[in-house]
């Protein structure tokens, strides 16, 4: 892990073996974060496990939901992974992507919001 590294709680992060986390990452971990073995996380990646209520009168209510990242995943720089997302083993998240939905194993996703662009063979 290269500093600086930011977290809002820090006790709800489970990191596997041989994980690389580059500088400037921010992990909002109140909902829980699991990172599988061999994962590579680029500069300035945000893992956000909290969401606000949609109702304007309840917008101050927070809804935590975990993020699970499989084994041997590569998350490109400046990507954001939102609450409730599961990223399958071997997936690649292109730089600058915003991941709002689950990513199947061995797929490459890119964009805002991220969409599958290629299979990994």
mmCIF file of C-alpha atoms in Angstrom:
data_model
loop_
_atom_site.group_PDB
_atom_site.id
_atom_site.type_symbol
_atom_site.label_atom_id
_atom_site.label_comp_id
_atom_site.label_asym_id
_atom_site.label_seq_id
_atom_site.Cartn_x
_atom_site.Cartn_y
_atom_site.Cartn_z
ATOM 1 C CA UNK A 1 0.000 0.000 0.000
ATOM 2 C CA UNK A 2 1.442 3.348 -1.060
ATOM 3 C CA UNK A 3 0.425 6.397 0.972
ATOM 4 C CA UNK A 4 -1.531 8.488 1.214
ATOM 5 C CA UNK A 5 -4.437 6.163 1.985
ATOM 6 C CA UNK A 6 -7.773 7.331 3.376
ATOM 7 C CA UNK A 7 -10.536 5.492 5.208
ATOM 8 C CA UNK A 8 -13.478 6.683 7.283
ATOM 9 C CA UNK A 9 -13.466 3.790 9.750
ATOM 10 C CA UNK A 10 -10.786 1.269 8.846
ATOM 11 C CA UNK A 11 -11.998 -1.771 10.773
ATOM 12 C CA UNK A 12 -14.341 -3.126 8.083
ATOM 13 C CA UNK A 13 -11.712 -3.840 5.429
ATOM 14 C CA UNK A 14 -10.560 -7.403 4.705
ATOM 15 C CA UNK A 15 -7.532 -7.601 2.402
ATOM 16 C CA UNK A 16 -6.255 -10.845 0.874
ATOM 17 C CA UNK A 17 -2.667 -11.843 0.112
ATOM 18 C CA UNK A 18 -0.487 -10.093 -2.470
ATOM 19 C CA UNK A 19 -2.848 -7.135 -2.889
ATOM 20 C CA UNK A 20 -1.386 -3.880 -4.262
ATOM 21 C CA UNK A 21 -3.050 -0.561 -3.413
ATOM 22 C CA UNK A 22 -1.544 2.514 -5.079
ATOM 23 C CA UNK A 23 -1.459 6.040 -3.638
ATOM 24 C CA UNK A 24 -4.416 8.329 -3.056
ATOM 25 C CA UNK A 25 -7.092 5.654 -2.569
ATOM 26 C CA UNK A 26 -10.158 6.341 -0.399
ATOM 27 C CA UNK A 27 -12.072 3.449 1.156
ATOM 28 C CA UNK A 28 -15.390 4.351 2.800
ATOM 29 C CA UNK A 29 -15.699 1.067 4.657
ATOM 30 C CA UNK A 30 -18.671 1.417 7.013
ATOM 31 C CA UNK A 31 -20.605 -1.086 4.882
ATOM 32 C CA UNK A 32 -17.664 -3.509 4.658
ATOM 33 C CA UNK A 33 -15.022 -4.114 1.996
ATOM 34 C CA UNK A 34 -13.518 -7.467 1.000
ATOM 35 C CA UNK A 35 -10.565 -7.531 -1.414
ATOM 36 C CA UNK A 36 -9.434 -10.894 -2.799
ATOM 37 C CA UNK A 37 -5.903 -12.216 -3.242
ATOM 38 C CA UNK A 38 -3.752 -10.792 -6.027
ATOM 39 C CA UNK A 39 -5.890 -7.704 -6.669
ATOM 40 C CA UNK A 40 -4.279 -4.543 -8.079
ATOM 41 C CA UNK A 41 -5.837 -1.167 -7.240
ATOM 42 C CA UNK A 42 -4.648 1.922 -9.119
ATOM 43 C CA UNK A 43 -4.147 5.536 -8.021
ATOM 44 C CA UNK A 44 -7.064 7.463 -6.526
ATOM 45 C CA UNK A 45 -9.594 4.610 -6.530
ATOM 46 C CA UNK A 46 -12.707 5.210 -4.400
ATOM 47 C CA UNK A 47 -14.623 2.348 -2.755
ATOM 48 C CA UNK A 48 -17.874 3.843 -1.425
ATOM 49 C CA UNK A 49 -20.030 1.568 0.754
ATOM 50 C CA UNK A 50 -22.565 4.192 1.861
ATOM 51 C CA UNK A 51 -25.509 5.635 -0.031
ATOM 52 C CA UNK A 52 -28.093 8.258 0.953
ATOM 53 C CA UNK A 53 -31.846 7.754 0.976
ATOM 54 C CA UNK A 54 -33.554 8.857 -2.255
ATOM 55 C CA UNK A 55 -36.381 10.640 -0.461
ATOM 56 C CA UNK A 56 -35.509 14.331 0.059
ATOM 57 C CA UNK A 57 -37.036 14.265 3.553
ATOM 58 C CA UNK A 58 -34.769 11.312 4.506
ATOM 59 C CA UNK A 59 -31.644 12.298 2.563
ATOM 60 C CA UNK A 60 -29.618 12.367 5.796
ATOM 61 C CA UNK A 61 -30.268 8.625 6.308
ATOM 62 C CA UNK A 62 -27.300 6.471 5.268
ATOM 63 C CA UNK A 63 -27.624 2.981 3.789
ATOM 64 C CA UNK A 64 -24.462 0.850 4.121
ATOM 65 C CA UNK A 65 -23.867 -2.015 1.686
ATOM 66 C CA UNK A 66 -20.674 -4.012 1.243
ATOM 67 C CA UNK A 67 -18.283 -4.129 -1.703
ATOM 68 C CA UNK A 68 -16.702 -7.484 -2.601
ATOM 69 C CA UNK A 69 -13.752 -7.656 -4.974
ATOM 70 C CA UNK A 70 -12.685 -11.111 -6.171
ATOM 71 C CA UNK A 71 -9.227 -12.553 -6.734
ATOM 72 C CA UNK A 72 -6.801 -11.180 -9.324
ATOM 73 C CA UNK A 73 -8.933 -8.146 -10.151
ATOM 74 C CA UNK A 74 -7.323 -5.049 -11.686
ATOM 75 C CA UNK A 75 -8.994 -1.724 -10.879
ATOM 76 C CA UNK A 76 -7.645 1.150 -12.975
ATOM 77 C CA UNK A 77 -6.775 4.596 -11.641
ATOM 78 C CA UNK A 78 -9.519 7.074 -10.767
ATOM 79 C CA UNK A 79 -12.263 4.440 -10.761
ATOM 80 C CA UNK A 80 -15.163 4.479 -8.302
ATOM 81 C CA UNK A 81 -16.872 1.324 -7.031
ATOM 82 C CA UNK A 82 -20.284 1.964 -5.469
ATOM 83 C CA UNK A 83 -22.014 0.209 -2.569
ATOM 84 C CA UNK A 84 -23.401 -3.278 -3.038
ATOM 85 C CA UNK A 85 -21.149 -4.135 -5.998
ATOM 86 C CA UNK A 86 -19.513 -7.551 -6.388
ATOM 87 C CA UNK A 87 -16.591 -7.796 -8.811
ATOM 88 C CA UNK A 88 -15.832 -11.325 -10.018
ATOM 89 C CA UNK A 89 -12.428 -13.003 -10.142
ATOM 90 C CA UNK A 90 -10.073 -11.852 -12.889
ATOM 91 C CA UNK A 91 -12.154 -8.824 -13.927
ATOM 92 C CA UNK A 92 -10.600 -5.558 -15.133
ATOM 93 C CA UNK A 93 -12.098 -2.166 -14.347
ATOM 94 C CA UNK A 94 -10.849 0.397 -16.873
ATOM 95 C CA UNK A 95 -9.367 3.634 -15.563
ATOM 96 C CA UNK A 96 -11.927 6.301 -14.735
ATOM 97 C CA UNK A 97 -14.891 3.925 -14.627
ATOM 98 C CA UNK A 98 -17.839 4.201 -12.239
ATOM 99 C CA UNK A 99 -19.038 0.715 -11.309
ATOM 100 C CA UNK A 100 -22.701 0.737 -10.281
ATOM 101 C CA UNK A 101 -23.564 -2.947 -10.868
ATOM 102 C CA UNK A 102 -21.951 -6.340 -10.342
ATOM 103 C CA UNK A 103 -19.143 -7.314 -12.726
ATOM 104 C CA UNK A 104 -18.932 -10.981 -13.788
ATOM 105 C CA UNK A 105 -15.626 -12.860 -13.580
ATOM 106 C CA UNK A 106 -13.144 -12.403 -16.431
ATOM 107 C CA UNK A 107 -14.838 -9.373 -18.000
ATOM 108 C CA UNK A 108 -13.455 -5.933 -18.807
ATOM 109 C CA UNK A 109 -15.760 -3.036 -17.959
ATOM 110 C CA UNK A 110 -15.350 0.644 -18.793
ATOM 111 C CA UNK A 111 -17.248 3.908 -18.723
ATOM 112 C CA UNK A 112 -19.702 5.900 -16.656
ATOM 113 C CA UNK A 113 -21.604 3.866 -15.741
ATOM 114 C CA UNK A 114 -19.294 0.921 -16.428
ATOM 115 C CA UNK A 115 -20.452 -1.587 -19.024
ATOM 116 C CA UNK A 116 -18.917 -4.839 -20.258
ATOM 117 C CA UNK A 117 -16.681 -4.132 -23.245
ATOM 118 C CA UNK A 118 -14.720 -7.364 -23.601
ATOM 119 C CA UNK A 119 -14.267 -10.931 -22.357
ATOM 120 C CA UNK A 120 -10.918 -12.001 -20.947
ATOM 121 C CA UNK A 121 -9.806 -15.251 -22.522
#
